[in-house]
XYZ file of C-alpha atoms in Angstrom:
568
model
C 5.016 -207.451 54.372
C 7.423 -205.142 53.320
C 7.904 -205.288 49.221
C 10.132 -203.272 46.496
C 8.299 -201.905 43.255
C 9.601 -200.505 40.064
C 5.962 -198.698 38.750
C 6.568 -197.044 34.979
C 3.538 -194.863 33.927
C 3.507 -193.557 30.644
C 1.580 -190.771 29.209
C 1.862 -186.898 29.184
C 3.768 -186.851 32.378
C 7.122 -184.729 32.094
C 7.304 -180.280 32.041
C 4.077 -180.463 34.090
C 5.540 -180.715 37.750
C 4.251 -184.866 37.117
C 7.291 -186.520 39.528
C 7.063 -182.892 41.647
C 3.204 -184.840 42.780
C 4.408 -188.050 42.645
C 6.881 -187.176 45.499
C 4.712 -185.493 47.947
C 2.013 -188.359 47.377
C 4.731 -190.755 48.198
C 5.830 -189.002 50.981
C 2.182 -188.594 52.671
C 1.860 -192.834 52.665
C 5.166 -193.282 54.212
C 6.523 -194.647 50.912
C 10.165 -194.794 50.090
C 12.270 -194.995 46.723
C 12.510 -192.603 44.125
C 11.230 -191.341 41.070
C 13.228 -190.119 38.091
C 12.237 -189.283 34.258
C 13.326 -192.112 31.853
C 13.439 -190.696 28.253
C 9.316 -190.255 27.751
C 7.890 -191.797 30.686
C 8.407 -191.725 34.359
C 9.390 -194.132 36.724
C 9.823 -195.209 40.165
C 11.950 -197.052 42.224
C 9.957 -197.728 45.849
C 9.667 -199.719 49.010
C 5.380 -200.465 50.015
C 4.817 -201.942 53.683
C 1.526 -202.908 52.214
C -0.498 -203.848 49.840
C -3.251 -201.609 50.484
C -0.759 -198.526 50.454
C 0.128 -199.637 46.888
C -3.499 -200.103 46.264
C -3.737 -196.020 47.096
C -0.732 -194.798 45.860
C -1.814 -196.237 42.575
C -5.424 -194.887 42.873
C -3.863 -191.491 43.679
C -1.769 -191.463 40.709
C -3.849 -192.147 38.390
C -6.423 -189.841 39.810
C -5.366 -186.756 41.347
C -2.122 -185.826 38.994
C -1.416 -182.846 37.938
C -3.752 -180.349 35.323
C -2.174 -181.344 32.274
C -1.184 -184.184 32.818
C -2.791 -187.641 31.083
C -1.695 -190.799 32.760
C -1.271 -194.125 30.375
C -1.452 -197.677 31.597
C 0.266 -197.368 34.770
C 2.806 -200.729 35.327
C 3.763 -202.166 38.329
C 6.732 -205.155 38.427
C 7.809 -206.396 42.007
C 11.318 -206.363 41.501
C 14.212 -207.669 44.454
C 15.889 -205.218 46.883
C 19.235 -205.590 44.893
C 17.364 -204.783 41.766
C 16.060 -201.928 43.089
C 19.400 -200.580 44.358
C 21.112 -200.881 41.404
C 18.192 -198.253 39.810
C 18.830 -195.940 42.374
C 16.870 -197.037 45.139
C 16.440 -194.957 48.488
C 15.403 -196.221 51.860
C 15.935 -192.850 53.651
C 12.885 -190.670 52.195
C 10.950 -190.458 48.847
C 13.599 -188.486 46.451
C 13.098 -186.748 43.217
C 16.777 -187.863 41.215
C 18.409 -187.498 38.336
C 16.408 -187.956 34.647
C 17.621 -190.725 32.360
C 17.491 -190.926 28.668
C 16.311 -194.329 27.839
C 13.110 -194.536 26.086
C 12.436 -198.472 27.307
C 10.136 -198.434 23.785
C 7.687 -196.024 24.871
C 7.151 -192.956 22.549
C 7.177 -189.658 24.478
C 4.077 -187.738 25.306
C 5.848 -183.796 25.286
C 4.101 -180.655 26.728
C 3.504 -177.789 24.896
C 4.044 -174.506 25.768
C 1.313 -173.674 28.681
C -0.025 -169.813 28.917
C 0.422 -167.815 32.640
C -1.435 -169.673 34.998
C -3.564 -167.625 37.710
C -1.617 -168.145 41.106
C 1.907 -166.861 38.537
C -0.468 -163.688 37.267
C -1.685 -162.927 41.095
C 2.324 -162.942 42.219
C 3.466 -161.049 39.434
C 0.941 -158.690 40.316
C 1.088 -158.369 43.909
C 4.340 -155.644 45.481
C 4.638 -157.812 47.811
C 5.983 -160.763 46.467
C 9.496 -161.339 45.184
C 8.563 -161.835 41.704
C 6.568 -158.663 41.248
C 6.636 -157.238 37.240
C 8.373 -159.955 36.227
C 7.891 -160.874 32.835
C 9.166 -164.367 32.683
C 7.206 -165.928 36.152
C 6.088 -169.457 35.769
C 5.733 -172.257 37.618
C 4.987 -176.336 37.335
C 1.668 -175.550 36.144
C 2.937 -173.110 33.018
C 5.194 -171.422 30.946
C 7.665 -171.997 27.750
C 7.474 -175.616 26.997
C 8.265 -177.335 23.844
C 9.898 -174.025 22.080
C 13.057 -174.254 24.518
C 13.651 -178.127 24.916
C 16.675 -179.205 23.233
C 16.512 -182.912 24.060
C 14.894 -185.011 26.168
C 13.967 -185.846 29.019
C 12.286 -182.607 29.871
C 15.291 -181.334 32.434
C 16.598 -178.239 33.326
C 19.954 -179.182 31.095
C 17.987 -180.196 28.362
C 16.068 -176.678 27.963
C 17.184 -173.647 27.207
C 16.526 -172.258 30.810
C 20.273 -174.403 31.603
C 21.797 -170.609 30.651
C 20.644 -169.169 33.810
C 21.824 -170.595 37.208
C 19.201 -170.853 39.992
C 19.873 -168.431 42.904
C 19.202 -169.030 45.845
C 15.898 -168.922 46.777
C 14.891 -169.949 43.507
C 16.928 -172.943 44.419
C 15.254 -173.259 47.899
C 12.110 -172.854 46.139
C 12.720 -175.823 43.302
C 13.950 -178.605 46.243
C 11.180 -177.195 48.967
C 8.621 -179.847 50.033
C 4.659 -178.921 48.879
C 6.214 -175.503 47.275
C 4.367 -174.726 43.572
C 7.738 -174.945 42.055
C 9.579 -177.771 43.361
C 11.250 -179.344 40.210
C 9.918 -176.503 37.368
C 12.464 -176.567 35.746
C 11.265 -172.797 33.762
C 12.428 -171.704 37.397
C 13.415 -168.118 37.860
C 13.547 -164.596 39.268
C 14.477 -161.281 38.530
C 17.562 -162.520 40.917
C 19.079 -165.249 38.027
C 15.990 -165.612 35.366
C 15.521 -163.754 31.487
C 15.421 -159.885 31.955
C 13.672 -158.020 29.778
C 16.166 -155.560 27.825
C 14.163 -152.721 25.595
C 16.807 -151.761 22.637
C 15.638 -148.540 21.493
C 16.566 -147.665 18.161
C 16.785 -144.214 16.379
C 16.864 -142.323 12.666
C 18.332 -144.446 10.316
C 17.850 -147.362 11.713
C 20.779 -147.714 14.272
C 20.661 -148.331 17.875
C 20.660 -145.375 19.284
C 18.585 -142.918 20.762
C 17.456 -139.706 18.713
C 18.328 -137.647 22.246
C 21.487 -137.088 23.068
C 22.291 -138.418 27.476
C 19.836 -141.563 26.832
C 20.457 -144.755 27.358
C 19.868 -146.782 24.170
C 19.344 -150.095 26.446
C 16.787 -150.368 29.170
C 16.360 -153.674 31.968
C 13.773 -154.937 34.257
C 11.245 -152.388 34.759
C 12.628 -149.789 33.079
C 12.194 -151.547 30.261
C 8.872 -152.569 30.840
C 7.887 -148.608 31.487
C 9.334 -147.157 28.187
C 7.371 -149.857 26.239
C 4.582 -148.823 27.461
C 5.082 -145.294 27.357
C 5.866 -146.172 23.309
C 3.171 -148.502 22.779
C 0.813 -145.892 24.868
C 2.280 -142.689 22.673
C 1.721 -145.076 18.761
C 4.692 -146.598 18.431
C 5.824 -149.871 16.875
C 7.223 -151.992 18.848
C 9.318 -155.362 18.092
C 8.752 -158.057 21.433
C 9.781 -161.524 21.935
C 6.854 -163.628 22.396
C 6.522 -167.969 23.161
C 7.761 -169.599 20.402
C 9.151 -165.764 17.813
C 9.004 -162.182 18.153
C 6.060 -160.652 17.589
C 5.386 -157.093 16.180
C 2.779 -154.724 18.734
C 0.731 -151.408 18.685
C -2.239 -149.795 19.449
C -5.521 -151.887 17.520
C -6.891 -148.018 17.581
C -3.872 -146.656 15.944
C -4.392 -146.653 12.080
C -0.798 -145.169 11.467
C 0.834 -147.173 13.690
C -1.224 -150.224 12.963
C -0.633 -149.134 8.419
C 2.603 -149.085 9.470
C 2.806 -152.296 10.440
C 1.616 -153.401 7.454
C 4.332 -151.957 5.569
C 6.729 -153.334 7.714
C 5.303 -157.122 7.017
C 4.078 -156.285 3.423
C 0.769 -157.119 4.379
C -1.884 -155.733 2.347
C -5.422 -156.460 3.434
C -4.932 -159.654 5.780
C -6.176 -159.167 9.035
C -4.152 -158.876 12.550
C -4.769 -160.591 15.591
C -5.169 -159.013 18.486
C -4.635 -159.202 22.375
C -6.958 -157.936 24.789
C -6.263 -157.282 28.480
C -9.364 -160.083 29.399
C -12.870 -161.262 27.970
C -14.649 -158.425 29.587
C -12.459 -155.634 27.724
C -13.189 -157.926 24.339
C -17.379 -158.006 24.747
C -17.159 -154.612 24.109
C -15.968 -155.117 20.510
C -17.194 -158.338 19.791
C -19.409 -160.713 21.070
C -18.290 -163.849 22.942
C -19.798 -167.179 23.092
C -19.439 -169.366 26.868
C -17.519 -171.532 23.706
C -15.454 -168.975 22.595
C -14.317 -167.758 26.424
C -13.386 -171.149 27.045
C -10.987 -171.664 24.742
C -9.728 -168.061 25.271
C -9.383 -169.195 28.754
C -7.467 -172.751 27.377
C -4.159 -173.439 28.570
C -3.212 -172.803 24.726
C -4.692 -169.767 25.229
C -5.038 -169.312 21.164
C -6.220 -167.193 18.686
C -9.966 -166.753 18.472
C -12.342 -166.350 15.629
C -14.765 -163.519 17.295
C -17.866 -162.172 15.485
C -17.338 -158.176 15.925
C -20.069 -156.024 17.190
C -21.651 -153.524 15.346
C -23.321 -151.776 18.364
C -19.688 -151.645 20.322
C -16.239 -150.352 19.913
C -14.278 -150.510 17.046
C -10.671 -150.775 16.196
C -9.003 -148.984 13.634
C -10.581 -149.673 10.598
C -6.707 -151.351 8.643
C -6.819 -153.719 11.408
C -10.086 -156.289 10.831
C -9.717 -154.603 7.095
C -13.173 -155.745 5.519
C -13.356 -158.887 8.385
C -16.388 -158.812 10.208
C -14.599 -161.145 12.953
C -11.424 -160.178 15.086
C -9.109 -162.639 15.857
C -8.859 -161.885 19.493
C -6.866 -163.583 21.928
C -5.197 -163.075 25.688
C -2.411 -162.659 27.334
C -0.062 -165.520 27.805
C 3.412 -164.352 28.934
C 3.448 -161.441 32.517
C 4.628 -159.173 29.576
C 1.167 -159.167 27.271
C -0.311 -158.891 30.850
C 1.359 -155.988 31.819
C 1.700 -154.461 28.443
C -2.174 -154.268 27.721
C -3.276 -153.788 31.312
C -1.651 -150.695 30.576
C -2.381 -149.691 26.983
C -5.660 -151.811 26.093
C -6.100 -153.742 23.115
C -2.449 -154.354 21.195
C -2.328 -155.701 17.548
C 0.266 -158.819 18.455
C 0.735 -160.518 15.233
C 4.567 -162.260 14.271
C 7.606 -160.594 13.421
C 7.817 -161.734 9.568
C 7.684 -159.886 6.276
C 5.089 -161.919 4.826
C 5.225 -165.338 3.220
C 8.623 -165.569 5.614
C 8.669 -167.445 8.382
C 8.499 -165.901 12.202
C 11.773 -164.830 13.365
C 12.589 -166.557 16.868
C 16.953 -165.087 16.486
C 17.796 -161.962 18.800
C 20.000 -161.068 16.181
C 17.983 -161.390 13.395
C 15.316 -158.853 15.214
C 17.553 -156.611 16.014
C 18.733 -156.821 12.272
C 14.965 -156.554 11.195
C 14.394 -153.589 13.073
C 17.373 -151.435 12.263
C 16.050 -152.580 8.401
C 13.227 -151.012 9.281
C 14.527 -147.747 10.477
C 12.240 -145.277 12.446
C 8.838 -146.549 11.390
C 10.037 -149.266 15.039
C 10.666 -147.597 18.549
C 12.672 -150.529 20.245
C 13.085 -154.139 20.401
C 11.966 -155.212 23.954
C 13.895 -158.713 24.185
C 15.529 -161.292 26.708
C 18.305 -164.008 26.607
C 16.322 -166.914 26.704
C 16.733 -168.743 23.653
C 14.037 -170.557 21.325
C 14.132 -174.199 20.085
C 11.671 -174.404 18.038
C 9.441 -171.850 16.382
C 5.974 -171.352 17.075
C 3.167 -169.046 15.580
C 0.202 -167.917 17.754
C -2.670 -171.076 17.057
C -5.894 -169.096 15.679
C -9.139 -171.488 16.276
C -12.989 -170.884 16.169
C -15.624 -172.187 17.610
C -18.494 -174.408 14.898
C -21.837 -175.746 17.109
C -20.033 -175.233 20.567
C -17.188 -177.248 19.415
C -13.259 -175.147 18.244
C -12.111 -175.820 15.256
C -8.231 -175.239 14.051
C -7.392 -172.503 11.760
C -3.422 -173.015 11.828
C -2.642 -175.712 14.770
C 0.983 -174.479 16.420
C 1.642 -172.201 19.467
C -0.176 -174.072 22.887
C -0.900 -177.681 20.888
C 2.063 -178.468 19.279
C 3.408 -181.432 20.020
C 0.705 -182.510 22.057
C -0.187 -185.668 19.517
C -3.852 -185.930 18.099
C -5.001 -189.604 19.539
C -6.487 -190.799 16.144
C -9.907 -193.302 17.529
C -9.236 -196.185 14.781
C -5.801 -196.158 14.456
C -3.281 -195.371 11.890
C -4.062 -199.080 10.599
C -7.398 -198.429 9.055
C -6.297 -197.070 5.566
C -3.641 -200.137 5.863
C -0.682 -198.362 6.843
C 1.928 -199.585 10.056
C 5.045 -198.463 11.622
C 5.627 -195.213 11.509
C 4.628 -192.617 8.740
C 6.215 -189.128 7.854
C 3.393 -187.848 5.755
C 4.344 -184.104 4.208
C 1.156 -182.031 3.695
C 1.193 -179.861 0.529
C 3.220 -176.821 -0.281
C 0.764 -173.635 0.565
C 0.087 -173.172 4.559
C 2.752 -176.138 5.110
C 2.684 -178.339 8.024
C 3.693 -182.348 8.312
C 2.586 -185.090 11.155
C 4.800 -188.277 11.954
C 1.965 -191.054 12.688
C 3.380 -193.566 14.918
C 0.592 -196.412 16.389
C -2.343 -194.462 17.412
C -0.754 -191.237 17.670
C -0.484 -188.657 15.189
C 2.260 -186.238 15.770
C 1.554 -182.840 14.665
C 3.777 -180.349 13.281
C 3.415 -176.579 13.836
C 2.257 -174.053 11.407
C 5.296 -172.926 8.412
C 3.380 -171.134 6.063
C 4.104 -171.713 2.272
C 7.346 -173.190 0.557
C 7.452 -171.449 -2.234
C 10.159 -169.128 0.501
C 13.347 -170.837 0.880
C 13.703 -170.007 4.622
C 10.283 -171.670 5.651
C 11.677 -175.112 3.129
C 14.638 -174.661 5.246
C 12.535 -174.065 9.004
C 10.464 -177.361 7.640
C 12.599 -179.194 7.007
C 14.598 -178.722 10.361
C 11.401 -179.411 12.595
C 11.212 -182.619 10.475
C 14.894 -183.404 11.856
C 14.019 -182.286 15.366
C 11.129 -183.749 15.757
C 12.289 -187.063 14.473
C 15.297 -187.317 16.341
C 13.265 -186.073 19.835
C 10.722 -188.409 19.359
C 12.873 -191.005 18.631
C 10.546 -192.190 15.301
C 12.302 -192.876 12.082
C 9.979 -193.555 9.372
C 9.215 -196.683 7.763
C 7.776 -195.321 5.113
C 6.633 -191.295 3.737
C 3.112 -189.848 1.846
C 3.724 -186.926 -0.230
C 1.955 -185.520 -2.744
C 1.060 -186.571 -6.184
C 2.781 -183.628 -8.055
C 5.846 -183.988 -9.225
C 5.926 -179.778 -9.254
C 5.426 -179.761 -5.490
C 8.638 -178.625 -3.111
C 7.601 -180.750 -0.059
C 7.298 -183.754 -2.541
C 10.785 -183.040 -3.830
C 11.868 -183.388 0.129
C 9.570 -186.641 1.008
C 11.866 -188.392 -2.085
C 15.245 -186.623 -0.807
C 14.075 -188.237 2.768
C 13.071 -192.110 1.223
C 16.909 -192.644 -0.579
C 18.449 -190.794 2.479
C 16.396 -193.229 5.010
C 15.749 -196.070 2.114
C 12.227 -196.522 2.966
C 8.741 -196.329 0.125
C 7.475 -193.435 -0.586
C 4.240 -193.485 -1.821
C 2.239 -190.473 -3.273
C -0.986 -189.812 -2.547
C -3.571 -186.872 -4.658
C -4.061 -183.715 -2.981
C -7.738 -183.946 -2.527
C -8.115 -187.881 -1.425
C -5.920 -186.505 1.689
C -8.256 -183.633 2.452
C -10.945 -186.446 2.562
C -9.021 -189.150 4.500
C -7.855 -186.251 6.942
C -11.133 -185.737 8.697
C -11.686 -189.377 8.517
C -8.855 -190.200 10.745
C -10.141 -186.809 12.809
C -13.544 -187.813 13.144
C -12.551 -191.993 13.649
C -14.935 -192.899 10.027
C -13.913 -196.595 8.608
C -16.073 -195.514 5.160
C -18.351 -192.192 3.676
C -18.519 -189.857 0.988
C -15.675 -187.037 0.633
C -16.735 -184.536 -0.954
C -13.202 -181.823 -1.042
C -14.385 -178.694 -2.289
C -10.877 -177.931 -2.149
C -9.099 -175.319 -5.408
C -7.166 -177.443 -8.268
C -5.148 -180.370 -7.473
C -2.870 -182.496 -9.985
C -5.527 -184.832 -10.551
C -4.377 -189.279 -10.968
C -4.870 -188.567 -14.587
C -2.418 -185.802 -14.613
C -5.193 -183.227 -14.765
C -6.115 -180.492 -13.156
C -8.929 -182.048 -10.251
C -11.155 -179.660 -8.223
C -14.240 -180.130 -6.512
C -14.313 -184.161 -5.768
C -17.115 -187.058 -4.637
C -15.388 -189.857 -3.436
C -16.803 -192.789 -2.212
C -14.872 -194.383 1.081
C -14.516 -197.747 2.241
C -11.646 -198.883 4.109
C -8.326 -198.395 2.351
C -10.281 -197.207 -1.534
C -10.873 -193.868 -2.457
C -12.783 -193.794 -5.659
C -13.213 -191.177 -7.994
C -17.419 -191.054 -8.499
C -18.279 -187.922 -9.327
C -16.691 -183.953 -9.908
C -17.400 -180.423 -10.350
C -16.512 -179.004 -13.649
């Protein structure tokens, strides 16, 4: 007997090719109907000819989904035909239909930016492929996500790719059954998508070439070729990444590395180095199996690996006195082409120390002009960046990855609490502001904690502005208005002042927490602990008594955290 159903699927089901997966699964099983993004979930309205087909459909939805998807509780409700038709049901096959913005009470999961997949890498390197050497190649399984989304649901009209109209070839792939790019929202090619532009910088910081009769701007393959030539010549480049601009040079060039240090005002802190592949990295560093897995993961973070004493060496100023290398692998088509031709490259955020990473095209050009002859050129494109995202930094401890900086590749995927946010007696939605140094905030709802990206130190006004913009964006995007705000106890913290202003704006309570108690509580939440002895070996923090605290021992039981001892 034919029955009609509404099926709702929460979880990580947007931006990873889930709707094309549903459509092809339904087509294989002979199911008619529609699938669409509805706010943070996927909704299916379908006609099924038997209970057995419905059960098989549900089983495959749960266990055969695309890589990167996370399927929550699948809800199946029988509906009458009239209701189904009012919801857009179609009986002439199965169709992916226009998205709707209704969140239906679900807090969405949105995908982080994903490193280029192996299939796209192969296509880009294949001379017979129409996307050969196209730097912005992507599909349903890879490419920019959070950095370019303006609102949900995740759809072409809601991301900055809406600025580029698909050509007939891309449109054909976008609608073709079985194609890897079916409903890939970032689909593009050199005919219709973002193009690489290389603006060469001349003497005096003007955007012109020193040599007369040559072009100040190069595009497409010529732009890539010139970038490679300038890098090989030991010059410094500025290039547009996923979550912001980067500064690059040969990791073997001491002069170029020192130039970058002067540009950024960065005295000794090591630079991150992008290697063509793990094999080339092993010439310089020891790489364990767990570290290799992390390097090759879809997030493609920077991983701290131990430098080899008997191996190849980078320029002395790249890592300074550190015995570790902050290494990562190419995560875009442009990165692949540059590192393949040039070898290891210093690849650091484009900013002056203490300022946020640059995301705007005009600001990047202005920054390059201010550098004068120190920068050879700016490699950029017209795809807008909505959210700034530095590269994430990790290391492996006892075969497990730990975060030093959580940003591109991980944000905005939520951290799942093992014991729920209520372990501390807090319910509802909570905005936790963090401290002033290495600032980030967190938005907690139920058992999910949405961690923001890294912003920097709030002593810089531009960092403060970026943090406030980030709070506004995340609360709006996830439709989460805090029921209370938590801030540091220190009365002079910028983050505490912002928290106070937001509490007044939203008319919600403000709680203040001692700095080292917050450190202990965060580890408890991450490890799912209800009680423990918490040892916070931090620097100084404003204490309950107004004195300077440091190196605390806490007895943590359920909702209490008593300071039982400390180092003088």
